Tab-separated table of C-alpha atoms and ligand atoms in Angstrom:
chain	number	residue	atom	x	y	z
A	1	UNK	CA	-1.212	26.263	50.854
A	2	UNK	CA	0.401	27.229	54.142
A	3	UNK	CA	4.135	28.016	53.831
A	4	UNK	CA	6.314	26.162	56.176
A	5	UNK	CA	8.217	29.256	57.413
A	6	UNK	CA	10.732	27.251	59.274
A	7	UNK	CA	12.103	25.426	56.177
A	8	UNK	CA	11.653	28.435	53.792
A	9	UNK	CA	14.944	29.887	54.947
A	10	UNK	CA	16.794	26.617	54.780
A	11	UNK	CA	19.683	26.531	52.265
A	12	UNK	CA	20.705	22.991	52.845
A	13	UNK	CA	22.119	21.420	49.695
A	14	UNK	CA	22.682	24.697	47.977
A	15	UNK	CA	26.040	25.912	46.559
A	16	UNK	CA	26.815	29.551	47.176
A	17	UNK	CA	29.640	31.678	45.591
A	18	UNK	CA	30.533	34.908	47.393
A	19	UNK	CA	32.995	37.109	45.603
A	20	UNK	CA	35.277	39.060	47.752
A	21	UNK	CA	34.439	36.597	50.462
A	22	UNK	CA	37.701	36.369	52.375
A	23	UNK	CA	36.944	39.078	54.923
A	24	UNK	CA	34.628	42.043	55.590
A	25	UNK	CA	31.031	41.991	54.347
A	26	UNK	CA	31.751	39.063	52.035
A	27	UNK	CA	33.030	36.873	54.818
A	28	UNK	CA	30.055	37.660	56.974
A	29	UNK	CA	27.677	36.775	54.134
A	30	UNK	CA	29.511	33.459	53.457
A	31	UNK	CA	29.288	32.695	57.098
A	32	UNK	CA	25.533	33.465	57.226
A	33	UNK	CA	24.808	31.332	54.157
A	34	UNK	CA	26.829	28.543	55.585
A	35	UNK	CA	24.888	28.695	58.888
A	36	UNK	CA	21.702	28.371	56.897
A	37	UNK	CA	22.982	25.126	55.208
A	38	UNK	CA	24.763	26.253	52.007
A	39	UNK	CA	28.171	24.924	50.799
A	40	UNK	CA	30.340	27.953	50.420
A	41	UNK	CA	32.862	28.877	47.698
A	42	UNK	CA	34.453	32.164	48.138
A	43	UNK	CA	36.605	34.273	45.686
A	44	UNK	CA	39.367	36.625	46.543
A	45	UNK	CA	41.790	38.667	44.297
A	46	UNK	CA	44.906	36.616	45.265
A	47	UNK	CA	46.054	33.293	46.644
A	48	UNK	CA	47.377	35.191	49.603
A	49	UNK	CA	43.880	36.535	50.379
A	50	UNK	CA	42.345	33.105	49.832
A	51	UNK	CA	44.738	31.699	52.424
A	52	UNK	CA	43.651	34.475	54.888
A	53	UNK	CA	39.999	33.773	54.054
A	54	UNK	CA	40.346	29.959	54.527
A	55	UNK	CA	41.701	30.631	58.122
A	56	UNK	CA	38.791	32.973	58.849
A	57	UNK	CA	36.178	30.338	57.759
A	58	UNK	CA	38.219	27.586	59.543
A	59	UNK	CA	38.191	29.687	62.751
A	60	UNK	CA	34.401	30.035	62.323
A	61	UNK	CA	34.094	26.207	61.897
A	62	UNK	CA	33.076	26.516	58.263
A	63	UNK	CA	34.475	24.176	55.509
A	64	UNK	CA	34.596	26.789	52.701
A	65	UNK	CA	36.547	26.518	49.473
A	66	UNK	CA	38.477	29.517	48.238
A	67	UNK	CA	39.211	30.495	44.626
A	68	UNK	CA	41.620	33.294	43.579
A	69	UNK	CA	40.844	35.412	40.432
A	70	UNK	CA	40.440	38.941	39.428
A	71	UNK	CA	36.758	39.136	38.764
A	72	UNK	CA	37.310	41.598	35.972
A	73	UNK	CA	39.101	38.841	33.990
A	74	UNK	CA	36.247	37.032	32.085
A	75	UNK	CA	38.375	33.883	31.159
A	76	UNK	CA	39.579	33.542	34.824
A	77	UNK	CA	36.058	33.905	36.078
A	78	UNK	CA	34.755	31.242	33.607
A	79	UNK	CA	37.603	28.865	34.753
A	80	UNK	CA	36.723	29.621	38.443
A	81	UNK	CA	32.934	28.905	37.928
A	82	UNK	CA	33.897	25.718	36.028
A	83	UNK	CA	36.164	24.532	38.875
A	84	UNK	CA	33.555	25.256	41.557
A	85	UNK	CA	30.833	23.396	39.577
A	86	UNK	CA	33.191	20.313	39.283
A	87	UNK	CA	34.174	20.500	42.957
A	88	UNK	CA	30.950	21.575	44.659
A	89	UNK	CA	28.182	21.376	42.153
A	90	UNK	CA	26.121	23.970	40.069
A	91	UNK	CA	26.112	27.368	41.736
A	92	UNK	CA	22.648	28.079	43.092
A	93	UNK	CA	23.406	31.362	44.881
A	94	UNK	CA	25.664	34.122	43.686
A	95	UNK	CA	26.607	36.960	45.967
A	96	UNK	CA	28.304	39.704	43.899
A	97	UNK	CA	30.060	41.369	46.816
A	98	UNK	CA	33.639	42.110	45.676
A	99	UNK	CA	34.334	45.841	45.134
A	100	UNK	CA	36.738	48.708	45.449
A	101	UNK	CA	36.355	52.424	46.044
A	102	UNK	CA	38.418	55.455	45.122
A	103	UNK	CA	37.776	58.670	47.151
A	104	UNK	CA	39.158	61.698	45.310
A	105	UNK	CA	37.526	65.026	44.202
A	106	UNK	CA	36.312	64.438	40.592
A	107	UNK	CA	38.738	67.065	39.137
A	108	UNK	CA	41.592	65.239	40.777
A	109	UNK	CA	40.426	61.751	39.819
A	110	UNK	CA	42.261	60.236	37.000
A	111	UNK	CA	39.961	58.714	34.296
A	112	UNK	CA	41.869	55.453	34.854
A	113	UNK	CA	40.781	55.474	38.518
A	114	UNK	CA	37.121	56.007	37.477
A	115	UNK	CA	37.350	53.268	34.889
A	116	UNK	CA	38.980	50.740	37.380
A	117	UNK	CA	36.238	51.298	39.927
A	118	UNK	CA	33.496	50.870	37.350
A	119	UNK	CA	35.272	47.856	35.962
A	120	UNK	CA	35.481	46.118	39.379
A	121	UNK	CA	32.143	47.323	40.864
A	122	UNK	CA	30.001	47.058	37.766
A	123	UNK	CA	31.443	45.334	34.718
A	124	UNK	CA	32.804	42.486	36.823
A	125	UNK	CA	29.387	41.897	38.483
A	126	UNK	CA	27.964	41.433	34.982
A	127	UNK	CA	30.880	39.006	34.048
A	128	UNK	CA	30.364	36.852	37.141
A	129	UNK	CA	26.590	36.857	36.776
A	130	UNK	CA	26.924	35.883	33.164
A	131	UNK	CA	29.180	33.002	34.074
A	132	UNK	CA	26.781	31.503	36.634
A	133	UNK	CA	23.499	32.085	34.820
A	134	UNK	CA	23.700	29.085	32.439
A	135	UNK	CA	24.040	26.697	35.385
A	136	UNK	CA	21.031	28.345	37.032
A	137	UNK	CA	18.961	28.155	33.821
A	138	UNK	CA	19.741	24.473	33.420
A	139	UNK	CA	18.270	23.957	36.971
A	140	UNK	CA	15.497	26.439	36.368
A	141	UNK	CA	16.361	28.002	39.643
A	142	UNK	CA	18.904	30.522	40.983
A	143	UNK	CA	19.564	33.516	43.316
A	144	UNK	CA	21.732	36.483	42.466
A	145	UNK	CA	22.340	39.079	45.105
A	146	UNK	CA	24.238	42.160	44.088
A	147	UNK	CA	25.829	44.273	46.881
A	148	UNK	CA	24.747	47.818	46.030
A	149	UNK	CA	25.135	50.869	48.249
A	150	UNK	CA	23.719	54.158	49.504
A	151	UNK	CA	25.441	55.356	46.389
A	152	UNK	CA	22.972	53.298	44.348
A	153	UNK	CA	20.548	56.127	45.310
A	154	UNK	CA	22.618	59.102	46.482
A	155	UNK	CA	25.801	60.927	45.339
A	156	UNK	CA	28.380	62.477	47.590
A	157	UNK	CA	31.680	64.319	47.041
A	158	UNK	CA	34.856	62.267	46.023
A	159	UNK	CA	33.146	59.015	45.004
A	160	UNK	CA	32.273	59.637	41.349
A	161	UNK	CA	33.334	56.208	40.037
A	162	UNK	CA	31.821	54.370	42.925
A	163	UNK	CA	28.433	56.056	42.732
A	164	UNK	CA	28.314	55.588	38.896
A	165	UNK	CA	29.146	51.842	39.356
A	166	UNK	CA	26.727	51.225	42.241
A	167	UNK	CA	24.004	53.026	40.470
A	168	UNK	CA	24.578	50.960	37.465
A	169	UNK	CA	24.592	47.859	39.605
A	170	UNK	CA	21.091	48.700	40.828
A	171	UNK	CA	19.913	48.849	37.113
A	172	UNK	CA	21.895	45.636	36.209
A	173	UNK	CA	19.920	43.947	39.059
A	174	UNK	CA	16.679	45.026	37.537
A	175	UNK	CA	17.830	43.940	34.120
A	176	UNK	CA	18.816	40.441	35.192
A	177	UNK	CA	15.341	40.239	36.860
A	178	UNK	CA	13.675	41.238	33.628
A	179	UNK	CA	15.669	38.925	31.395
A	180	UNK	CA	15.849	35.747	33.638
A	181	UNK	CA	12.742	35.903	35.922
A	182	UNK	CA	10.951	33.476	33.548
A	183	UNK	CA	13.681	30.958	34.347
A	184	UNK	CA	12.805	31.123	38.083
A	185	UNK	CA	15.949	33.178	38.729
A	186	UNK	CA	15.642	35.989	41.212
A	187	UNK	CA	18.201	38.770	41.142
A	188	UNK	CA	17.961	41.281	43.968
A	189	UNK	CA	20.353	43.752	45.706
A	190	UNK	CA	21.384	44.399	49.183
A	191	UNK	CA	22.146	48.100	49.792
A	192	UNK	CA	24.221	48.351	53.002
A	193	UNK	CA	24.395	51.658	54.790
A	194	UNK	CA	27.655	52.709	56.352
A	195	UNK	CA	29.258	49.499	57.640
A	196	UNK	CA	32.346	49.336	59.892
A	197	UNK	CA	34.767	47.406	57.712
A	198	UNK	CA	38.294	47.860	56.238
A	199	UNK	CA	36.772	49.826	53.323
A	200	UNK	CA	35.243	52.565	55.558
A	201	UNK	CA	38.153	52.610	58.048
A	202	UNK	CA	39.450	55.900	56.629
A	203	UNK	CA	36.066	57.523	57.380
A	204	UNK	CA	36.214	56.550	61.068
A	205	UNK	CA	39.960	56.880	61.709
A	206	UNK	CA	41.226	58.504	64.861
A	207	UNK	CA	42.716	61.949	64.032
A	208	UNK	CA	46.028	63.335	65.367
A	209	UNK	CA	44.124	65.080	68.253
A	210	UNK	CA	42.516	61.802	69.291
A	211	UNK	CA	39.035	62.637	67.865
A	212	UNK	CA	37.536	60.582	65.080
A	213	UNK	CA	37.368	61.698	61.390
A	214	UNK	CA	34.587	64.265	61.002
A	215	UNK	CA	32.799	61.910	58.642
A	216	UNK	CA	32.068	59.679	61.627
A	217	UNK	CA	29.806	62.261	63.328
A	218	UNK	CA	28.335	63.153	59.996
A	219	UNK	CA	27.207	59.557	59.312
A	220	UNK	CA	25.968	59.141	62.907
A	221	UNK	CA	23.735	62.298	62.347
A	222	UNK	CA	22.524	61.022	59.029
A	223	UNK	CA	21.704	57.492	60.405
A	224	UNK	CA	18.378	57.315	62.346
A	225	UNK	CA	19.827	54.270	64.168
A	226	UNK	CA	22.575	56.560	65.326
A	227	UNK	CA	25.223	53.927	64.847
A	228	UNK	CA	27.437	52.423	62.124
A	229	UNK	CA	26.213	49.167	60.722
A	230	UNK	CA	27.964	45.897	61.366
A	231	UNK	CA	28.521	43.098	58.876
A	232	UNK	CA	26.187	40.946	61.075
A	233	UNK	CA	23.400	43.395	60.235
A	234	UNK	CA	23.539	42.156	56.620
A	235	UNK	CA	23.475	38.428	57.403
A	236	UNK	CA	19.701	37.878	57.879
A	237	UNK	CA	18.670	39.972	54.904
A	238	UNK	CA	21.082	38.001	52.678
A	239	UNK	CA	19.818	34.641	53.869
A	240	UNK	CA	16.278	35.828	53.264
A	241	UNK	CA	17.031	36.903	49.658
A	242	UNK	CA	18.986	33.630	49.062
A	243	UNK	CA	16.089	31.524	50.262
A	244	UNK	CA	12.733	30.209	49.086
A	245	UNK	CA	11.066	32.779	51.282
A	246	UNK	CA	11.966	35.372	48.652
A	247	UNK	CA	11.030	33.403	45.554
A	248	UNK	CA	8.526	36.058	44.502
A	249	UNK	CA	10.897	38.988	45.131
A	250	UNK	CA	12.768	40.034	42.032
A	251	UNK	CA	14.560	43.123	41.002
A	252	UNK	CA	14.363	44.670	44.450
A	253	UNK	CA	17.145	46.473	46.249
A	254	UNK	CA	16.762	45.841	50.023
A	255	UNK	CA	18.453	48.667	51.853
A	256	UNK	CA	19.904	47.755	55.134
A	257	UNK	CA	20.969	51.137	56.285
A	258	UNK	CA	19.590	51.997	59.715
A	259	UNK	CA	17.127	54.296	58.079
A	260	UNK	CA	19.543	56.664	56.276
A	261	UNK	CA	17.530	56.708	52.917
A	262	UNK	CA	14.312	57.401	54.904
A	263	UNK	CA	15.431	60.646	56.489
A	264	UNK	CA	17.266	63.784	55.270
A	265	UNK	CA	18.437	64.333	58.903
A	266	UNK	CA	16.991	66.060	61.901
A	267	UNK	CA	17.468	69.670	63.157
A	268	UNK	CA	20.885	70.143	64.981
A	269	UNK	CA	20.458	69.466	68.555
A	270	UNK	CA	17.412	67.056	67.953
A	271	UNK	CA	18.378	63.545	69.328
B	1	NAP	P1	36.504	45.345	51.662
B	1	NAP	O1	36.732	45.013	53.041
B	1	NAP	O2	37.360	46.323	50.984
B	1	NAP	O3	36.424	43.997	50.808
B	1	NAP	C1	36.273	44.041	49.381
B	1	NAP	C2	36.505	42.679	48.902
B	1	NAP	O4	36.526	42.812	47.418
B	1	NAP	C3	37.853	42.137	49.272
B	1	NAP	O5	37.670	40.808	49.744
B	1	NAP	C4	38.632	42.054	47.962
B	1	NAP	O6	39.467	40.959	47.800
B	1	NAP	C5	37.569	42.001	46.933
B	1	NAP	N1	37.971	42.440	45.603
B	1	NAP	C6	38.288	43.794	45.284
B	1	NAP	N2	38.635	43.784	44.022
B	1	NAP	C7	38.679	42.486	43.530
B	1	NAP	C8	38.856	41.914	42.227
B	1	NAP	N3	39.260	42.559	41.243
B	1	NAP	N4	38.706	40.516	42.180
B	1	NAP	C9	38.311	39.886	43.225
B	1	NAP	N5	38.022	40.290	44.410
B	1	NAP	C10	38.217	41.646	44.549
B	1	NAP	O7	34.969	45.991	51.502
B	1	NAP	P2	33.659	45.773	52.254
B	1	NAP	O8	33.409	46.904	53.130
B	1	NAP	O9	33.657	44.304	52.813
B	1	NAP	O10	32.634	45.814	51.081
B	1	NAP	C11	32.216	44.688	50.409
B	1	NAP	C12	31.166	45.085	49.322
B	1	NAP	O11	30.138	45.969	49.948
B	1	NAP	C13	31.719	46.096	48.270
B	1	NAP	O12	31.084	45.852	47.095
B	1	NAP	C14	31.315	47.423	48.793
B	1	NAP	O13	31.192	48.400	47.765
B	1	NAP	C15	29.994	47.197	49.445
B	1	NAP	N6	29.503	48.065	50.489
B	1	NAP	C16	30.298	48.370	51.581
B	1	NAP	C17	29.744	49.306	52.476
B	1	NAP	C18	30.461	49.623	53.741
B	1	NAP	O14	30.095	50.505	54.393
B	1	NAP	N7	31.590	48.881	54.160
B	1	NAP	C19	28.495	49.832	52.249
B	1	NAP	C20	27.848	49.520	51.135
B	1	NAP	C21	28.343	48.638	50.134
B	1	NAP	P3	40.829	40.723	48.587
B	1	NAP	O15	40.446	40.162	49.874
B	1	NAP	O16	41.568	39.694	47.644
B	1	NAP	O17	41.487	42.076	48.697
B	2	GCO	C1	31.926	56.445	51.166
B	2	GCO	C2	31.679	55.026	51.760
B	2	GCO	C3	30.308	54.417	51.255
B	2	GCO	C4	30.173	53.131	51.737
B	2	GCO	C5	28.890	52.548	51.205
B	2	GCO	C6	27.688	53.288	51.632
B	2	GCO	O1	33.070	56.752	50.987
B	2	GCO	O2	30.919	57.144	51.114
B	2	GCO	O3	32.776	54.188	51.452
B	2	GCO	O4	30.391	54.429	49.878
B	2	GCO	O5	31.207	52.242	51.344
B	2	GCO	O6	28.928	52.315	49.904
B	2	GCO	O7	26.494	52.564	51.318
């Protein structure tokens, strides 16, 4: 049977929830899913951020609905999902995007820091997925996309909690695949490379002497594309994984990284 490739990417009639969707990567993914036809519900950690996010969607001509809750709060998440279901319908697509990072040498990192990052970047993704799965099971269809990271595969100095969480998120993705694939629910991950957002601003910041943070040159040297990624680079891959075109893809982490994971870098001086 020939696949109608034009309609395979159409998300018309679908309800998508994007956590952390007020700005940054989450906003870009909500925008993309909306452009593919989905109705957008986005989450943010506060009403203030929801208000900012609503303006961002409005400026983009998108009629999104915003819901404030701390995604580590299981009761609040259940209430948010219930409200979205009543106002928009059963959630068909979940993008588990919200996340934080703490950058400190491990010996200086309080255990509370480590725990909070794991709580938000891993445990909360479990909480939100667990809240939306019953609705997906009732429809015998659903898409969960977990936003992973280079740190789902690699470590680096100062990000112990973040790497532990994102590594765990890769395995949670595979576990949801294993446990719910028979209910026609596909759970995959997107692993962005280094993307120019608020979260990575400190790694690109101008120094007192006018040069950029040394990390900027480091990342450009490690990225075969020789550039930082943009949030737009993540839009097509997300629509793809949220669509019927990816119905037989499950438990996969799609790295959108300009080639970082494929290369351990070139000799100094090589372009
Ligand atoms: P960002 O600009 O810092 O945005 C993070 C979002 O998460 C914010 O919207 C924030 O909500 C939300 N959030 C944080 N804690 C929350 C909580 N407890 N409850 C609800 N929402 C919460 O980061 P970003 O660069 O867009 O990154 C988004 C995702 O991509 C994160 O999971 C990050 O780890 C991942 N990622 C980023 C990169 C990169 O290079 N930027 C690369 C790979 C993966 P508020 O708006 O309310 O603050
Ligand atoms: C860092 C960065 C990275 C990116 C991203 C890379 O401090 O190394 O913040 O962790 O956010 O996760 O994929």
